[in-house]
Amino acid sequence: MKGEKFMSLKTEKLKLGKVILSERIDELMSVDYFALMQIHDCLALHESCIWGELSEEDKQINDMALINDARIISSYNTDYGKISIITEDDRTITTICFTDEN
């Protein structure tokens, strides 16, 4: 069934490829352990296909991107501001940045 294939894709981990940090994220994580842990947790959610603070429509777009090998963008609120995590369509690069940087 089509829905069963979709559900099996959602239970698998998203391939992240090389993880790239924006300069601001890198600086923050290097000086603040709590920030490092929060951002790490957000990346784990993204990898588990939990898209964070997105509209239902954007979550559905990400779900379809799992099947269609399209770009995936998730968004999470942290104590340091809203971050975006972007995995490219070929799954070779994932970028973490503040939402105002992308």
PDB file of N, CA and C in Angstrom:
ATOM      1  N   MET A   1       0.826  -1.183   0.000  1.00  0.00           N
ATOM      2  CA  MET A   1       0.000   0.000   0.000  1.00  0.00           C
ATOM      3  C   MET A   1       0.864   1.237   0.000  1.00  0.00           C
ATOM      4  N   LYS A   2       0.381   2.280  -0.632  1.00  0.00           N
ATOM      5  CA  LYS A   2       1.149   3.516  -0.714  1.00  0.00           C
ATOM      6  C   LYS A   2       1.439   4.088   0.670  1.00  0.00           C
ATOM      7  N   GLY A   3       0.454   4.129   1.548  1.00  0.00           N
ATOM      8  CA  GLY A   3       0.634   4.660   2.891  1.00  0.00           C
ATOM      9  C   GLY A   3       1.652   3.886   3.701  1.00  0.00           C
ATOM     10  N   GLU A   4       1.712   2.567   3.491  1.00  0.00           N
ATOM     11  CA  GLU A   4       2.677   1.746   4.218  1.00  0.00           C
ATOM     12  C   GLU A   4       4.103   2.089   3.812  1.00  0.00           C
ATOM     13  N   LYS A   5       4.329   2.322   2.530  1.00  0.00           N
ATOM     14  CA  LYS A   5       5.659   2.729   2.063  1.00  0.00           C
ATOM     15  C   LYS A   5       6.045   4.056   2.703  1.00  0.00           C
ATOM     16  N   PHE A   6       5.101   4.977   2.741  1.00  0.00           N
ATOM     17  CA  PHE A   6       5.348   6.291   3.325  1.00  0.00           C
ATOM     18  C   PHE A   6       5.704   6.150   4.803  1.00  0.00           C
ATOM     19  N   MET A   7       4.961   5.344   5.542  1.00  0.00           N
ATOM     20  CA  MET A   7       5.224   5.171   6.965  1.00  0.00           C
ATOM     21  C   MET A   7       6.602   4.549   7.197  1.00  0.00           C
ATOM     22  N   SER A   8       6.997   3.615   6.348  1.00  0.00           N
ATOM     23  CA  SER A   8       8.313   3.014   6.545  1.00  0.00           C
ATOM     24  C   SER A   8       9.414   4.038   6.287  1.00  0.00           C
ATOM     25  N   LEU A   9       9.191   4.961   5.360  1.00  0.00           N
ATOM     26  CA  LEU A   9      10.176   6.016   5.124  1.00  0.00           C
ATOM     27  C   LEU A   9      10.281   6.936   6.333  1.00  0.00           C
ATOM     28  N   LYS A  10       9.163   7.242   6.975  1.00  0.00           N
ATOM     29  CA  LYS A  10       9.170   8.139   8.123  1.00  0.00           C
ATOM     30  C   LYS A  10       9.879   7.533   9.328  1.00  0.00           C
ATOM     31  N   THR A  11       9.945   6.210   9.427  1.00  0.00           N
ATOM     32  CA  THR A  11      10.580   5.596  10.584  1.00  0.00           C
ATOM     33  C   THR A  11      12.088   5.442  10.394  1.00  0.00           C
ATOM     34  N   GLU A  12      12.559   5.632   9.189  1.00  0.00           N
ATOM     35  CA  GLU A  12      13.992   5.562   8.933  1.00  0.00           C
ATOM     36  C   GLU A  12      14.625   6.918   9.220  1.00  0.00           C
ATOM     37  N   LYS A  13      15.921   6.901   9.484  1.00  0.00           N
ATOM     38  CA  LYS A  13      16.631   8.158   9.707  1.00  0.00           C
ATOM     39  C   LYS A  13      16.971   8.808   8.378  1.00  0.00           C
ATOM     40  N   LEU A  14      16.896  10.122   8.380  1.00  0.00           N
ATOM     41  CA  LEU A  14      17.258  10.915   7.211  1.00  0.00           C
ATOM     42  C   LEU A  14      18.777  10.923   7.080  1.00  0.00           C
ATOM     43  N   LYS A  15      19.286  10.696   5.898  1.00  0.00           N
ATOM     44  CA  LYS A  15      20.728  10.791   5.665  1.00  0.00           C
ATOM     45  C   LYS A  15      21.097  12.271   5.633  1.00  0.00           C
ATOM     46  N   LEU A  16      22.064  12.651   6.462  1.00  0.00           N
ATOM     47  CA  LEU A  16      22.441  14.054   6.604  1.00  0.00           C
ATOM     48  C   LEU A  16      23.628  14.443   5.737  1.00  0.00           C
ATOM     49  N   GLY A  17      24.495  13.512   5.403  1.00  0.00           N
ATOM     50  CA  GLY A  17      25.720  13.858   4.703  1.00  0.00           C
ATOM     51  C   GLY A  17      26.628  14.658   5.629  1.00  0.00           C
ATOM     52  N   LYS A  18      27.422  15.533   5.055  1.00  0.00           N
ATOM     53  CA  LYS A  18      28.321  16.393   5.830  1.00  0.00           C
ATOM     54  C   LYS A  18      27.498  17.506   6.474  1.00  0.00           C
ATOM     55  N   VAL A  19      27.693  17.734   7.771  1.00  0.00           N
ATOM     56  CA  VAL A  19      26.961  18.783   8.490  1.00  0.00           C
ATOM     57  C   VAL A  19      27.818  20.041   8.528  1.00  0.00           C
ATOM     58  N   ILE A  20      27.248  21.120   7.996  1.00  0.00           N
ATOM     59  CA  ILE A  20      27.920  22.421   7.927  1.00  0.00           C
ATOM     60  C   ILE A  20      27.232  23.377   8.899  1.00  0.00           C
ATOM     61  N   LEU A  21      28.015  24.126   9.655  1.00  0.00           N
ATOM     62  CA  LEU A  21      27.479  25.120  10.581  1.00  0.00           C
ATOM     63  C   LEU A  21      27.728  26.512  10.038  1.00  0.00           C
ATOM     64  N   SER A  22      26.738  27.401  10.189  1.00  0.00           N
ATOM     65  CA  SER A  22      26.992  28.799   9.855  1.00  0.00           C
ATOM     66  C   SER A  22      28.019  29.338  10.847  1.00  0.00           C
ATOM     67  N   GLU A  23      28.629  30.438  10.512  1.00  0.00           N
ATOM     68  CA  GLU A  23      29.646  31.018  11.392  1.00  0.00           C
ATOM     69  C   GLU A  23      29.058  31.345  12.763  1.00  0.00           C
ATOM     70  N   ARG A  24      27.859  31.917  12.793  1.00  0.00           N
ATOM     71  CA  ARG A  24      27.232  32.278  14.075  1.00  0.00           C
ATOM     72  C   ARG A  24      26.910  31.047  14.913  1.00  0.00           C
ATOM     73  N   ILE A  25      26.400  30.013  14.281  1.00  0.00           N
ATOM     74  CA  ILE A  25      26.102  28.773  15.015  1.00  0.00           C
ATOM     75  C   ILE A  25      27.396  28.162  15.544  1.00  0.00           C
ATOM     76  N   ASP A  26      28.421  28.123  14.725  1.00  0.00           N
ATOM     77  CA  ASP A  26      29.710  27.560  15.126  1.00  0.00           C
ATOM     78  C   ASP A  26      30.284  28.318  16.319  1.00  0.00           C
ATOM     79  N   GLU A  27      30.253  29.641  16.260  1.00  0.00           N
ATOM     80  CA  GLU A  27      30.768  30.455  17.368  1.00  0.00           C
ATOM     81  C   GLU A  27      29.987  30.190  18.647  1.00  0.00           C
ATOM     82  N   LEU A  28      28.663  30.167  18.540  1.00  0.00           N
ATOM     83  CA  LEU A  28      27.822  29.934  19.712  1.00  0.00           C
ATOM     84  C   LEU A  28      28.102  28.570  20.328  1.00  0.00           C
ATOM     85  N   MET A  29      28.160  27.547  19.508  1.00  0.00           N
ATOM     86  CA  MET A  29      28.380  26.194  20.019  1.00  0.00           C
ATOM     87  C   MET A  29      29.760  26.026  20.641  1.00  0.00           C
ATOM     88  N   SER A  30      30.729  26.808  20.187  1.00  0.00           N
ATOM     89  CA  SER A  30      32.086  26.668  20.724  1.00  0.00           C
ATOM     90  C   SER A  30      32.249  27.327  22.092  1.00  0.00           C
ATOM     91  N   VAL A  31      31.336  28.231  22.455  1.00  0.00           N
ATOM     92  CA  VAL A  31      31.469  28.923  23.741  1.00  0.00           C
ATOM     93  C   VAL A  31      30.372  28.574  24.740  1.00  0.00           C
ATOM     94  N   ASP A  32      29.324  27.892  24.297  1.00  0.00           N
ATOM     95  CA  ASP A  32      28.187  27.632  25.179  1.00  0.00           C
ATOM     96  C   ASP A  32      27.763  26.166  25.055  1.00  0.00           C
ATOM     97  N   TYR A  33      28.096  25.388  26.080  1.00  0.00           N
ATOM     98  CA  TYR A  33      27.791  23.953  26.052  1.00  0.00           C
ATOM     99  C   TYR A  33      26.289  23.692  25.953  1.00  0.00           C
ATOM    100  N   PHE A  34      25.476  24.499  26.639  1.00  0.00           N
ATOM    101  CA  PHE A  34      24.027  24.309  26.595  1.00  0.00           C
ATOM    102  C   PHE A  34      23.508  24.548  25.177  1.00  0.00           C
ATOM    103  N   ALA A  35      24.058  25.541  24.490  1.00  0.00           N
ATOM    104  CA  ALA A  35      23.676  25.789  23.092  1.00  0.00           C
ATOM    105  C   ALA A  35      24.068  24.601  22.229  1.00  0.00           C
ATOM    106  N   LEU A  36      25.260  24.078  22.445  1.00  0.00           N
ATOM    107  CA  LEU A  36      25.715  22.907  21.692  1.00  0.00           C
ATOM    108  C   LEU A  36      24.732  21.751  21.860  1.00  0.00           C
ATOM    109  N   MET A  37      24.290  21.513  23.093  1.00  0.00           N
ATOM    110  CA  MET A  37      23.365  20.409  23.359  1.00  0.00           C
ATOM    111  C   MET A  37      22.003  20.660  22.713  1.00  0.00           C
ATOM    112  N   GLN A  38      21.502  21.894  22.795  1.00  0.00           N
ATOM    113  CA  GLN A  38      20.204  22.204  22.180  1.00  0.00           C
ATOM    114  C   GLN A  38      20.250  22.003  20.670  1.00  0.00           C
ATOM    115  N   ILE A  39      21.297  22.491  20.048  1.00  0.00           N
ATOM    116  CA  ILE A  39      21.413  22.379  18.589  1.00  0.00           C
ATOM    117  C   ILE A  39      21.612  20.921  18.190  1.00  0.00           C
ATOM    118  N   HIS A  40      22.383  20.185  18.963  1.00  0.00           N
ATOM    119  CA  HIS A  40      22.551  18.744  18.718  1.00  0.00           C
ATOM    120  C   HIS A  40      21.195  18.035  18.792  1.00  0.00           C
ATOM    121  N   ASP A  41      20.385  18.387  19.792  1.00  0.00           N
ATOM    122  CA  ASP A  41      19.057  17.780  19.927  1.00  0.00           C
ATOM    123  C   ASP A  41      18.174  18.109  18.724  1.00  0.00           C
ATOM    124  N   CYS A  42      18.257  19.339  18.234  1.00  0.00           N
ATOM    125  CA  CYS A  42      17.486  19.735  17.046  1.00  0.00           C
ATOM    126  C   CYS A  42      17.922  18.923  15.829  1.00  0.00           C
ATOM    127  N   LEU A  43      19.215  18.715  15.692  1.00  0.00           N
ATOM    128  CA  LEU A  43      19.714  17.917  14.569  1.00  0.00           C
ATOM    129  C   LEU A  43      19.206  16.475  14.667  1.00  0.00           C
ATOM    130  N   ALA A  44      19.160  15.937  15.879  1.00  0.00           N
ATOM    131  CA  ALA A  44      18.637  14.576  16.068  1.00  0.00           C
ATOM    132  C   ALA A  44      17.158  14.506  15.683  1.00  0.00           C
ATOM    133  N   LEU A  45      16.389  15.539  15.999  1.00  0.00           N
ATOM    134  CA  LEU A  45      14.979  15.587  15.596  1.00  0.00           C
ATOM    135  C   LEU A  45      14.862  15.621  14.078  1.00  0.00           C
ATOM    136  N   HIS A  46      15.653  16.475  13.447  1.00  0.00           N
ATOM    137  CA  HIS A  46      15.651  16.586  11.981  1.00  0.00           C
ATOM    138  C   HIS A  46      15.988  15.232  11.357  1.00  0.00           C
ATOM    139  N   GLU A  47      17.009  14.591  11.872  1.00  0.00           N
ATOM    140  CA  GLU A  47      17.429  13.285  11.353  1.00  0.00           C
ATOM    141  C   GLU A  47      16.322  12.239  11.519  1.00  0.00           C
ATOM    142  N   SER A  48      15.493  12.410  12.552  1.00  0.00           N
ATOM    143  CA  SER A  48      14.382  11.491  12.812  1.00  0.00           C
ATOM    144  C   SER A  48      13.095  11.915  12.106  1.00  0.00           C
ATOM    145  N   CYS A  49      13.198  12.913  11.227  1.00  0.00           N
ATOM    146  CA  CYS A  49      12.051  13.389  10.430  1.00  0.00           C
ATOM    147  C   CYS A  49      10.976  14.047  11.282  1.00  0.00           C
ATOM    148  N   ILE A  50      11.390  14.710  12.348  1.00  0.00           N
ATOM    149  CA  ILE A  50      10.495  15.532  13.164  1.00  0.00           C
ATOM    150  C   ILE A  50      10.858  16.973  12.831  1.00  0.00           C
ATOM    151  N   TRP A  51       9.990  17.644  12.082  1.00  0.00           N
ATOM    152  CA  TRP A  51      10.349  18.885  11.386  1.00  0.00           C
ATOM    153  C   TRP A  51      10.283  20.154  12.224  1.00  0.00           C
ATOM    154  N   GLY A  52       9.840  20.083  13.457  1.00  0.00           N
ATOM    155  CA  GLY A  52       9.879  21.249  14.326  1.00  0.00           C
ATOM    156  C   GLY A  52       8.752  22.231  14.092  1.00  0.00           C
ATOM    157  N   GLU A  53       9.097  23.502  14.170  1.00  0.00           N
ATOM    158  CA  GLU A  53       8.124  24.593  14.136  1.00  0.00           C
ATOM    159  C   GLU A  53       7.792  24.997  12.707  1.00  0.00           C
ATOM    160  N   LEU A  54       7.076  24.136  12.003  1.00  0.00           N
ATOM    161  CA  LEU A  54       6.654  24.410  10.631  1.00  0.00           C
ATOM    162  C   LEU A  54       5.142  24.296  10.548  1.00  0.00           C
ATOM    163  N   SER A  55       4.570  24.897   9.526  1.00  0.00           N
ATOM    164  CA  SER A  55       3.142  24.726   9.268  1.00  0.00           C
ATOM    165  C   SER A  55       2.893  23.275   8.855  1.00  0.00           C
ATOM    166  N   GLU A  56       1.660  22.844   8.972  1.00  0.00           N
ATOM    167  CA  GLU A  56       1.318  21.479   8.548  1.00  0.00           C
ATOM    168  C   GLU A  56       1.635  21.288   7.069  1.00  0.00           C
ATOM    169  N   GLU A  57       1.400  22.324   6.266  1.00  0.00           N
ATOM    170  CA  GLU A  57       1.698  22.240   4.831  1.00  0.00           C
ATOM    171  C   GLU A  57       3.189  22.023   4.592  1.00  0.00           C
ATOM    172  N   ASP A  58       4.036  22.777   5.306  1.00  0.00           N
ATOM    173  CA  ASP A  58       5.487  22.617   5.143  1.00  0.00           C
ATOM    174  C   ASP A  58       5.966  21.251   5.640  1.00  0.00           C
ATOM    175  N   LYS A  59       5.346  20.741   6.694  1.00  0.00           N
ATOM    176  CA  LYS A  59       5.692  19.391   7.169  1.00  0.00           C
ATOM    177  C   LYS A  59       5.354  18.357   6.104  1.00  0.00           C
ATOM    178  N   GLN A  60       4.202  18.524   5.449  1.00  0.00           N
ATOM    179  CA  GLN A  60       3.811  17.598   4.380  1.00  0.00           C
ATOM    180  C   GLN A  60       4.768  17.697   3.195  1.00  0.00           C
ATOM    181  N   ILE A  61       5.220  18.909   2.887  1.00  0.00           N
ATOM    182  CA  ILE A  61       6.206  19.088   1.810  1.00  0.00           C
ATOM    183  C   ILE A  61       7.484  18.324   2.144  1.00  0.00           C
ATOM    184  N   ASN A  62       7.938  18.413   3.397  1.00  0.00           N
ATOM    185  CA  ASN A  62       9.126  17.654   3.815  1.00  0.00           C
ATOM    186  C   ASN A  62       8.886  16.152   3.725  1.00  0.00           C
ATOM    187  N   ASP A  63       7.701  15.712   4.140  1.00  0.00           N
ATOM    188  CA  ASP A  63       7.386  14.283   4.054  1.00  0.00           C
ATOM    189  C   ASP A  63       7.448  13.804   2.607  1.00  0.00           C
ATOM    190  N   MET A  64       6.933  14.590   1.687  1.00  0.00           N
ATOM    191  CA  MET A  64       6.986  14.226   0.267  1.00  0.00           C
ATOM    192  C   MET A  64       8.424  14.270  -0.253  1.00  0.00           C
ATOM    193  N   ALA A  65       9.226  15.188   0.291  1.00  0.00           N
ATOM    194  CA  ALA A  65      10.629  15.299  -0.119  1.00  0.00           C
ATOM    195  C   ALA A  65      11.415  14.036   0.227  1.00  0.00           C
ATOM    196  N   LEU A  66      10.974  13.302   1.244  1.00  0.00           N
ATOM    197  CA  LEU A  66      11.609  12.023   1.577  1.00  0.00           C
ATOM    198  C   LEU A  66      11.455  11.033   0.433  1.00  0.00           C
ATOM    199  N   ILE A  67      10.317  11.074  -0.219  1.00  0.00           N
ATOM    200  CA  ILE A  67      10.021  10.157  -1.324  1.00  0.00           C
ATOM    201  C   ILE A  67      10.630  10.658  -2.628  1.00  0.00           C
ATOM    202  N   ASN A  68      10.555  11.976  -2.839  1.00  0.00           N
ATOM    203  CA  ASN A  68      10.968  12.579  -4.114  1.00  0.00           C
ATOM    204  C   ASN A  68      12.421  13.033  -4.142  1.00  0.00           C
ATOM    205  N   ASP A  69      13.174  12.776  -3.081  1.00  0.00           N
ATOM    206  CA  ASP A  69      14.567  13.228  -2.985  1.00  0.00           C
ATOM    207  C   ASP A  69      14.695  14.724  -3.247  1.00  0.00           C
ATOM    208  N   ALA A  70      13.892  15.503  -2.546  1.00  0.00           N
ATOM    209  CA  ALA A  70      13.942  16.959  -2.646  1.00  0.00           C
ATOM    210  C   ALA A  70      14.565  17.527  -1.368  1.00  0.00           C
ATOM    211  N   ARG A  71      14.865  18.813  -1.410  1.00  0.00           N
ATOM    212  CA  ARG A  71      15.458  19.516  -0.275  1.00  0.00           C
ATOM    213  C   ARG A  71      14.498  19.484   0.914  1.00  0.00           C
ATOM    214  N   ILE A  72      15.053  19.344   2.120  1.00  0.00           N
ATOM    215  CA  ILE A  72      14.259  19.293   3.346  1.00  0.00           C
ATOM    216  C   ILE A  72      14.722  20.408   4.271  1.00  0.00           C
ATOM    217  N   ILE A  73      13.748  21.178   4.761  1.00  0.00           N
ATOM    218  CA  ILE A  73      14.041  22.294   5.661  1.00  0.00           C
ATOM    219  C   ILE A  73      13.200  22.130   6.921  1.00  0.00           C
ATOM    220  N   SER A  74      13.856  22.117   8.074  1.00  0.00           N
ATOM    221  CA  SER A  74      13.134  22.095   9.346  1.00  0.00           C
ATOM    222  C   SER A  74      13.512  23.338  10.141  1.00  0.00           C
ATOM    223  N   SER A  75      12.718  23.631  11.158  1.00  0.00           N
ATOM    224  CA  SER A  75      12.928  24.843  11.936  1.00  0.00           C
ATOM    225  C   SER A  75      12.615  24.559  13.403  1.00  0.00           C
ATOM    226  N   TYR A  76      13.475  25.060  14.291  1.00  0.00           N
ATOM    227  CA  TYR A  76      13.327  24.794  15.718  1.00  0.00           C
ATOM    228  C   TYR A  76      13.598  26.065  16.518  1.00  0.00           C
ATOM    229  N   ASN A  77      12.802  26.261  17.565  1.00  0.00           N
ATOM    230  CA  ASN A  77      13.046  27.354  18.497  1.00  0.00           C
ATOM    231  C   ASN A  77      14.043  26.879  19.548  1.00  0.00           C
ATOM    232  N   THR A  78      15.059  27.704  19.800  1.00  0.00           N
ATOM    233  CA  THR A  78      16.025  27.416  20.861  1.00  0.00           C
ATOM    234  C   THR A  78      16.062  28.619  21.793  1.00  0.00           C
ATOM    235  N   ASP A  79      16.769  28.483  22.889  1.00  0.00           N
ATOM    236  CA  ASP A  79      16.936  29.617  23.804  1.00  0.00           C
ATOM    237  C   ASP A  79      17.755  30.737  23.175  1.00  0.00           C
ATOM    238  N   TYR A  80      18.377  30.468  22.037  1.00  0.00           N
ATOM    239  CA  TYR A  80      19.284  31.422  21.391  1.00  0.00           C
ATOM    240  C   TYR A  80      18.690  32.008  20.117  1.00  0.00           C
ATOM    241  N   GLY A  81      17.495  31.588  19.774  1.00  0.00           N
ATOM    242  CA  GLY A  81      16.838  32.041  18.556  1.00  0.00           C
ATOM    243  C   GLY A  81      16.391  30.853  17.725  1.00  0.00           C
ATOM    244  N   LYS A  82      15.676  31.150  16.678  1.00  0.00           N
ATOM    245  CA  LYS A  82      15.138  30.109  15.804  1.00  0.00           C
ATOM    246  C   LYS A  82      16.220  29.659  14.825  1.00  0.00           C
ATOM    247  N   ILE A  83      16.390  28.336  14.707  1.00  0.00           N
ATOM    248  CA  ILE A  83      17.378  27.805  13.771  1.00  0.00           C
ATOM    249  C   ILE A  83      16.683  27.031  12.655  1.00  0.00           C
ATOM    250  N   SER A  84      17.342  26.982  11.524  1.00  0.00           N
ATOM    251  CA  SER A  84      16.904  26.170  10.392  1.00  0.00           C
ATOM    252  C   SER A  84      17.940  25.086  10.165  1.00  0.00           C
ATOM    253  N   ILE A  85      17.459  23.913   9.802  1.00  0.00           N
ATOM    254  CA  ILE A  85      18.334  22.811   9.406  1.00  0.00           C
ATOM    255  C   ILE A  85      17.891  22.398   8.012  1.00  0.00           C
ATOM    256  N   ILE A  86      18.824  22.446   7.075  1.00  0.00           N
ATOM    257  CA  ILE A  86      18.513  22.241   5.660  1.00  0.00           C
ATOM    258  C   ILE A  86      19.351  21.083   5.129  1.00  0.00           C
ATOM    259  N   THR A  87      18.677  20.047   4.652  1.00  0.00           N
ATOM    260  CA  THR A  87      19.358  18.922   4.010  1.00  0.00           C
ATOM    261  C   THR A  87      19.105  19.008   2.517  1.00  0.00           C
ATOM    262  N   GLU A  88      20.183  19.021   1.754  1.00  0.00           N
ATOM    263  CA  GLU A  88      20.077  19.175   0.298  1.00  0.00           C
ATOM    264  C   GLU A  88      19.458  17.935  -0.337  1.00  0.00           C
ATOM    265  N   ASP A  89      18.959  18.113  -1.540  1.00  0.00           N
ATOM    266  CA  ASP A  89      18.213  17.051  -2.221  1.00  0.00           C
ATOM    267  C   ASP A  89      19.022  15.781  -2.454  1.00  0.00           C
ATOM    268  N   ASP A  90      20.330  15.911  -2.622  1.00  0.00           N
ATOM    269  CA  ASP A  90      21.149  14.708  -2.839  1.00  0.00           C
ATOM    270  C   ASP A  90      21.635  14.088  -1.526  1.00  0.00           C
ATOM    271  N   ARG A  91      21.236  14.689  -0.396  1.00  0.00           N
ATOM    272  CA  ARG A  91      21.542  14.198   0.959  1.00  0.00           C
ATOM    273  C   ARG A  91      23.037  14.156   1.268  1.00  0.00           C
ATOM    274  N   THR A  92      23.821  15.001   0.598  1.00  0.00           N
ATOM    275  CA  THR A  92      25.259  15.028   0.869  1.00  0.00           C
ATOM    276  C   THR A  92      25.652  16.125   1.848  1.00  0.00           C
ATOM    277  N   ILE A  93      24.788  17.121   2.025  1.00  0.00           N
ATOM    278  CA  ILE A  93      25.107  18.252   2.902  1.00  0.00           C
ATOM    279  C   ILE A  93      23.868  18.648   3.697  1.00  0.00           C
ATOM    280  N   THR A  94      24.078  18.886   4.993  1.00  0.00           N
ATOM    281  CA  THR A  94      23.053  19.462   5.860  1.00  0.00           C
ATOM    282  C   THR A  94      23.659  20.702   6.499  1.00  0.00           C
ATOM    283  N   THR A  95      22.934  21.807   6.428  1.00  0.00           N
ATOM    284  CA  THR A  95      23.406  23.083   6.967  1.00  0.00           C
ATOM    285  C   THR A  95      22.550  23.480   8.165  1.00  0.00           C
ATOM    286  N   ILE A  96      23.216  23.944   9.222  1.00  0.00           N
ATOM    287  CA  ILE A  96      22.522  24.475  10.393  1.00  0.00           C
ATOM    288  C   ILE A  96      22.841  25.958  10.477  1.00  0.00           C
ATOM    289  N   CYS A  97      21.798  26.775  10.544  1.00  0.00           N
ATOM    290  CA  CYS A  97      21.986  28.223  10.626  1.00  0.00           C
ATOM    291  C   CYS A  97      20.817  28.838  11.391  1.00  0.00           C
ATOM    292  N   PHE A  98      20.998  30.076  11.811  1.00  0.00           N
ATOM    293  CA  PHE A  98      19.863  30.811  12.348  1.00  0.00           C
ATOM    294  C   PHE A  98      18.929  31.125  11.188  1.00  0.00           C
ATOM    295  N   THR A  99      17.637  31.151  11.460  1.00  0.00           N
ATOM    296  CA  THR A  99      16.643  31.345  10.408  1.00  0.00           C
ATOM    297  C   THR A  99      16.888  32.630   9.627  1.00  0.00           C
ATOM    298  N   ASP A 100      17.378  33.658  10.287  1.00  0.00           N
ATOM    299  CA  ASP A 100      17.619  34.926   9.575  1.00  0.00           C
ATOM    300  C   ASP A 100      18.873  34.884   8.700  1.00  0.00           C
ATOM    301  N   GLU A 101      19.609  33.778   8.719  1.00  0.00           N
ATOM    302  CA  GLU A 101      20.807  33.639   7.887  1.00  0.00           C
ATOM    303  C   GLU A 101      20.542  32.917   6.569  1.00  0.00           C
ATOM    304  N   ASN A 102      19.396  32.272   6.415  1.00  0.00           N
ATOM    305  CA  ASN A 102      19.193  31.483   5.192  1.00  0.00           C
ATOM    306  C   ASN A 102      18.360  32.171   4.152  1.00  0.00           C
TER     307      ASN A 102
END
